């Protein structure tokens, strides 16, 4: 089945630790995205990538880093510089321009900082 | 401002139509309107999108006002599985979609 796989589904982290969330897609999509969602709120864009080896900051990139070495993979690292990292993280992909297409989302990773 | 305005919540009876409104008074002439929905603890799911004229697909219909300052998502017969948060989104800066808080739709049996 084609889709987006995020792992882990749940993750606990101690303060001061970096953590990397995995996102893999087998849809052959060019563009990939990371969103953050806090309880009762909408999604906020962290980073996005339209092609391999290129990515752009979204609205809340501080404290996060990404890489796009392969078309299928777009991992997100939550660094110790992120002040309030506890949240639900969603990865998405699109075949190209979302103006005329659609975003496909993974099932999310829930990060809790202890 | 790329925000859209939606009611915080709405309630519907099962098997009845649902009209979910959205205001986007500052929309530009080339911005599409997108609708997604999200079930609890899941990623959002695409519903429909359009630019000027009304759009239909197997999930819903999208009615866009003539001045494009508002739109309405229409679920023709609500089921319990349609209970979700519905997001009305303006496409912004090409490949960026900005999600607001959305409308919580509750469906009563």
mmCIF file of C-alpha atoms in Angstrom:
data_model
loop_
_atom_site.group_PDB
_atom_site.id
_atom_site.type_symbol
_atom_site.label_atom_id
_atom_site.label_comp_id
_atom_site.label_asym_id
_atom_site.label_seq_id
_atom_site.Cartn_x
_atom_site.Cartn_y
_atom_site.Cartn_z
ATOM 1 C CA UNK A 1 0.000 0.000 0.000
ATOM 2 C CA UNK A 2 1.218 3.489 -0.800
ATOM 3 C CA UNK A 3 1.339 5.987 1.981
ATOM 4 C CA UNK A 4 3.286 7.919 4.574
ATOM 5 C CA UNK A 5 4.827 6.177 7.551
ATOM 6 C CA UNK A 6 5.786 8.085 10.659
ATOM 7 C CA UNK A 7 7.706 6.599 13.534
ATOM 8 C CA UNK A 8 7.685 6.319 16.413
ATOM 9 C CA UNK A 9 3.994 6.838 17.148
ATOM 10 C CA UNK A 10 4.744 7.838 20.733
ATOM 11 C CA UNK A 11 8.026 9.196 22.075
ATOM 12 C CA UNK A 12 9.136 10.379 25.479
ATOM 13 C CA UNK A 13 12.161 12.565 25.916
ATOM 14 C CA UNK A 14 13.993 14.108 28.791
ATOM 15 C CA UNK A 15 14.646 17.822 28.726
ATOM 16 C CA UNK A 16 17.872 18.715 26.968
ATOM 17 C CA UNK A 17 17.854 15.717 24.634
ATOM 18 C CA UNK A 18 17.593 15.870 20.871
ATOM 19 C CA UNK A 19 15.139 13.487 19.223
ATOM 20 C CA UNK A 20 14.575 12.565 15.577
ATOM 21 C CA UNK A 21 11.167 11.733 14.118
ATOM 22 C CA UNK A 22 11.092 9.600 11.002
ATOM 23 C CA UNK A 23 8.904 10.204 7.950
ATOM 24 C CA UNK A 24 8.993 7.895 4.921
ATOM 25 C CA UNK A 25 6.733 7.965 1.867
ATOM 26 C CA UNK A 26 6.412 5.542 -1.037
ATOM 27 C CA UNK A 27 4.056 7.723 -3.082
ATOM 28 C CA UNK A 28 6.871 9.096 -5.263
ATOM 29 C CA UNK A 29 5.892 12.605 -4.168
ATOM 30 C CA UNK A 30 8.313 15.477 -4.685
ATOM 31 C CA UNK A 31 7.234 17.703 -1.803
ATOM 32 C CA UNK A 32 7.246 16.872 1.903
ATOM 33 C CA UNK A 33 6.195 18.846 4.983
ATOM 34 C CA UNK A 34 6.361 18.835 8.753
ATOM 35 C CA UNK A 35 3.556 20.332 10.838
ATOM 36 C CA UNK A 36 3.154 20.693 14.577
ATOM 37 C CA UNK A 37 -0.223 20.533 16.324
ATOM 38 C CA UNK A 38 -0.932 21.582 19.919
ATOM 39 C CA UNK A 39 -4.127 20.546 21.750
ATOM 40 C CA UNK A 40 -7.254 22.233 20.392
ATOM 41 C CA UNK A 41 -5.316 24.144 17.770
ATOM 42 C CA UNK A 42 -4.678 23.931 14.066
ATOM 43 C CA UNK A 43 -1.502 22.803 12.377
ATOM 44 C CA UNK A 44 1.556 25.031 12.106
ATOM 45 C CA UNK A 45 4.188 24.529 9.412
ATOM 46 C CA UNK A 46 7.712 23.780 10.648
ATOM 47 C CA UNK A 47 9.679 22.972 7.480
ATOM 48 C CA UNK A 48 8.938 21.909 3.935
ATOM 49 C CA UNK A 49 10.933 20.519 1.052
ATOM 50 C CA UNK A 50 9.984 20.636 -2.613
ATOM 51 C CA UNK A 51 12.931 18.657 -3.981
ATOM 52 C CA UNK A 52 15.776 16.499 -2.710
ATOM 53 C CA UNK A 53 18.601 18.384 -0.993
ATOM 54 C CA UNK A 54 16.492 21.505 -0.602
ATOM 55 C CA UNK A 55 14.162 22.672 2.160
ATOM 56 C CA UNK A 56 12.659 25.896 3.488
ATOM 57 C CA UNK A 57 11.677 27.130 6.923
ATOM 58 C CA UNK A 58 8.020 27.338 7.756
ATOM 59 C CA UNK A 59 6.406 29.547 10.362
ATOM 60 C CA UNK A 60 7.898 27.912 13.482
ATOM 61 C CA UNK A 61 11.305 26.488 12.440
ATOM 62 C CA UNK A 62 13.283 27.615 15.501
ATOM 63 C CA UNK A 63 14.545 24.655 17.508
ATOM 64 C CA UNK A 64 14.003 22.178 14.671
ATOM 65 C CA UNK A 65 16.172 20.827 11.867
ATOM 66 C CA UNK A 66 15.491 18.642 8.825
ATOM 67 C CA UNK A 67 17.302 16.920 5.985
ATOM 68 C CA UNK A 68 16.170 15.679 2.574
ATOM 69 C CA UNK A 69 18.869 13.352 1.275
ATOM 70 C CA UNK A 70 16.406 10.986 -0.394
ATOM 71 C CA UNK A 71 13.088 11.629 -2.100
ATOM 72 C CA UNK A 72 11.346 9.124 0.169
ATOM 73 C CA UNK A 73 12.599 10.428 3.508
ATOM 74 C CA UNK A 74 12.244 13.698 5.432
ATOM 75 C CA UNK A 75 13.334 13.269 9.072
ATOM 76 C CA UNK A 76 12.711 15.985 11.651
ATOM 77 C CA UNK A 77 15.059 16.584 14.588
ATOM 78 C CA UNK A 78 13.639 18.330 17.625
ATOM 79 C CA UNK A 79 16.633 19.910 19.314
ATOM 80 C CA UNK A 80 17.165 20.977 22.897
ATOM 81 C CA UNK A 81 16.756 24.563 21.692
ATOM 82 C CA UNK A 82 13.023 23.997 21.170
ATOM 83 C CA UNK A 83 11.489 25.514 24.302
ATOM 84 C CA UNK A 84 8.212 23.637 24.345
ATOM 85 C CA UNK A 85 8.518 20.492 22.215
ATOM 86 C CA UNK A 86 5.604 18.503 23.637
ATOM 87 C CA UNK A 87 3.166 18.253 20.724
ATOM 88 C CA UNK A 88 1.674 16.088 17.976
ATOM 89 C CA UNK A 89 3.901 16.108 14.877
ATOM 90 C CA UNK A 90 2.509 15.425 11.424
ATOM 91 C CA UNK A 91 4.384 14.689 8.235
ATOM 92 C CA UNK A 92 2.756 15.202 4.853
ATOM 93 C CA UNK A 93 3.608 14.936 1.175
ATOM 94 C CA UNK A 94 2.231 16.182 -2.113
ATOM 95 C CA UNK A 95 2.884 15.259 -5.707
ATOM 96 C CA UNK A 96 3.702 18.864 -6.479
ATOM 97 C CA UNK A 97 1.929 22.158 -6.035
ATOM 98 C CA UNK A 98 -0.746 21.916 -3.318
ATOM 99 C CA UNK A 99 -2.674 24.713 -5.042
ATOM 100 C CA UNK A 100 -4.154 22.157 -7.415
ATOM 101 C CA UNK A 101 -3.470 18.915 -5.587
ATOM 102 C CA UNK A 102 -3.761 17.567 -2.111
ATOM 103 C CA UNK A 103 -1.648 16.879 0.940
ATOM 104 C CA UNK A 104 -1.366 13.313 2.175
ATOM 105 C CA UNK A 105 -0.684 13.017 5.887
ATOM 106 C CA UNK A 106 0.887 10.358 8.047
ATOM 107 C CA UNK A 107 -0.699 9.211 11.299
ATOM 108 C CA UNK A 108 1.520 11.443 13.410
ATOM 109 C CA UNK A 109 4.074 11.155 16.189
ATOM 110 C CA UNK A 110 3.215 12.301 19.694
ATOM 111 C CA UNK A 111 6.236 13.677 21.544
ATOM 112 C CA UNK A 112 6.160 14.212 25.294
ATOM 113 C CA UNK A 113 8.978 15.886 27.176
ATOM 114 C CA UNK A 114 9.292 14.676 30.759
ATOM 115 C CA UNK B 1 -3.713 38.015 6.745
ATOM 116 C CA UNK B 2 -4.134 34.448 5.536
ATOM 117 C CA UNK B 3 -6.693 33.441 8.141
ATOM 118 C CA UNK B 4 -10.127 32.064 7.528
ATOM 119 C CA UNK B 5 -13.034 32.295 9.986
ATOM 120 C CA UNK B 6 -15.084 29.252 10.933
ATOM 121 C CA UNK B 7 -17.538 28.505 13.755
ATOM 122 C CA UNK B 8 -15.906 26.685 16.656
ATOM 123 C CA UNK B 9 -18.405 23.834 16.576
ATOM 124 C CA UNK B 10 -21.555 22.575 14.871
ATOM 125 C CA UNK B 11 -23.954 19.731 15.471
ATOM 126 C CA UNK B 12 -25.912 17.653 13.001
ATOM 127 C CA UNK B 13 -28.278 14.719 13.012
ATOM 128 C CA UNK B 14 -27.303 11.543 11.257
ATOM 129 C CA UNK B 15 -28.580 11.178 7.684
ATOM 130 C CA UNK B 16 -29.206 14.938 7.387
ATOM 131 C CA UNK B 17 -27.220 17.425 5.261
ATOM 132 C CA UNK B 18 -24.571 19.584 6.923
ATOM 133 C CA UNK B 19 -23.466 23.020 5.759
ATOM 134 C CA UNK B 20 -20.118 24.140 7.187
ATOM 135 C CA UNK B 21 -19.443 27.839 6.563
ATOM 136 C CA UNK B 22 -16.130 29.623 6.106
ATOM 137 C CA UNK B 23 -15.319 33.306 5.678
ATOM 138 C CA UNK B 24 -12.195 34.407 3.809
ATOM 139 C CA UNK B 25 -12.847 38.071 3.146
ATOM 140 C CA UNK B 26 -9.229 38.979 2.249
ATOM 141 C CA UNK B 27 -8.746 36.237 -0.295
ATOM 142 C CA UNK B 28 -6.858 37.094 -3.465
ATOM 143 C CA UNK B 29 -8.035 36.239 -6.931
ATOM 144 C CA UNK B 30 -5.707 33.277 -7.355
ATOM 145 C CA UNK B 31 -6.026 31.639 -3.907
ATOM 146 C CA UNK B 32 -7.726 28.282 -3.865
ATOM 147 C CA UNK B 33 -9.990 27.246 -0.997
ATOM 148 C CA UNK B 34 -9.154 23.865 0.504
ATOM 149 C CA UNK B 35 -11.034 21.729 3.015
ATOM 150 C CA UNK B 36 -9.489 18.999 5.128
ATOM 151 C CA UNK B 37 -10.876 17.044 8.052
ATOM 152 C CA UNK B 38 -9.182 15.387 11.009
ATOM 153 C CA UNK B 39 -10.372 12.550 13.216
ATOM 154 C CA UNK B 40 -8.991 12.344 16.773
ATOM 155 C CA UNK B 41 -5.318 11.354 16.973
ATOM 156 C CA UNK B 42 -5.013 11.041 13.196
ATOM 157 C CA UNK B 43 -3.543 13.117 10.433
ATOM 158 C CA UNK B 44 -5.855 15.372 8.416
ATOM 159 C CA UNK B 45 -7.558 13.991 5.341
ATOM 160 C CA UNK B 46 -8.194 15.931 2.123
ATOM 161 C CA UNK B 47 -11.856 16.629 1.418
ATOM 162 C CA UNK B 48 -12.146 19.034 -1.513
ATOM 163 C CA UNK B 49 -10.756 22.241 -3.009
ATOM 164 C CA UNK B 50 -11.848 24.856 -5.540
ATOM 165 C CA UNK B 51 -11.150 28.284 -7.007
ATOM 166 C CA UNK B 52 -14.291 29.944 -8.316
ATOM 167 C CA UNK B 53 -17.082 27.624 -9.276
ATOM 168 C CA UNK B 54 -18.822 24.989 -7.192
ATOM 169 C CA UNK B 55 -17.067 21.643 -6.925
ATOM 170 C CA UNK B 56 -18.346 18.145 -6.221
ATOM 171 C CA UNK B 57 -16.631 14.897 -5.379
ATOM 172 C CA UNK B 58 -17.565 11.622 -3.733
ATOM 173 C CA UNK B 59 -17.083 13.050 -0.244
ATOM 174 C CA UNK B 60 -18.685 16.488 -0.393
ATOM 175 C CA UNK B 61 -19.636 19.593 -2.353
ATOM 176 C CA UNK B 62 -17.999 22.995 -2.120
ATOM 177 C CA UNK B 63 -20.074 26.096 -2.791
ATOM 178 C CA UNK B 64 -18.015 29.257 -3.316
ATOM 179 C CA UNK B 65 -19.699 32.656 -3.158
ATOM 180 C CA UNK B 66 -19.624 34.769 -6.281
ATOM 181 C CA UNK B 67 -17.384 37.384 -4.598
ATOM 182 C CA UNK B 68 -15.216 34.536 -3.188
ATOM 183 C CA UNK B 69 -15.299 36.017 0.306
ATOM 184 C CA UNK B 70 -16.988 32.943 1.735
ATOM 185 C CA UNK B 71 -17.569 29.293 0.983
ATOM 186 C CA UNK B 72 -19.615 26.397 2.330
ATOM 187 C CA UNK B 73 -18.691 22.737 2.591
ATOM 188 C CA UNK B 74 -21.738 20.538 2.143
ATOM 189 C CA UNK B 75 -21.954 16.983 3.422
ATOM 190 C CA UNK B 76 -25.081 15.630 1.790
ATOM 191 C CA UNK B 77 -25.928 12.964 4.382
ATOM 192 C CA UNK B 78 -23.963 13.076 7.604
ATOM 193 C CA UNK B 79 -22.911 9.813 9.185
ATOM 194 C CA UNK B 80 -21.264 9.142 12.531
ATOM 195 C CA UNK B 81 -17.977 8.674 10.664
ATOM 196 C CA UNK B 82 -18.165 12.299 9.511
ATOM 197 C CA UNK B 83 -17.665 13.552 13.077
ATOM 198 C CA UNK B 84 -14.324 15.351 12.903
ATOM 199 C CA UNK B 85 -12.615 18.746 12.902
ATOM 200 C CA UNK B 86 -13.101 20.425 9.521
ATOM 201 C CA UNK B 87 -10.503 22.937 8.346
ATOM 202 C CA UNK B 88 -11.148 25.605 5.749
ATOM 203 C CA UNK B 89 -7.812 26.739 4.347
ATOM 204 C CA UNK B 90 -6.583 29.396 2.004
ATOM 205 C CA UNK B 91 -3.602 28.372 -0.054
ATOM 206 C CA UNK B 92 -0.826 30.766 0.751
ATOM 207 C CA UNK B 93 2.463 31.471 -1.038
ATOM 208 C CA UNK B 94 2.230 28.585 -3.459
ATOM 209 C CA UNK B 95 3.017 25.458 -1.503
ATOM 210 C CA UNK B 96 1.990 26.553 1.982
ATOM 211 C CA UNK B 97 -1.389 25.736 3.480
ATOM 212 C CA UNK B 98 -2.248 27.544 6.721
ATOM 213 C CA UNK B 99 -4.533 25.543 9.030
ATOM 214 C CA UNK B 100 -6.696 27.418 11.544
ATOM 215 C CA UNK B 101 -8.513 25.892 14.529
ATOM 216 C CA UNK B 102 -11.317 24.510 12.358
ATOM 217 C CA UNK B 103 -14.916 23.546 13.149
ATOM 218 C CA UNK B 104 -15.673 20.580 15.390
ATOM 219 C CA UNK B 105 -18.574 18.706 13.807
ATOM 220 C CA UNK B 106 -20.623 16.492 16.101
ATOM 221 C CA UNK B 107 -23.086 14.046 14.558
ATOM 222 C CA UNK B 108 -25.972 12.733 16.637
ATOM 223 C CA UNK B 109 -27.568 9.372 15.992
#
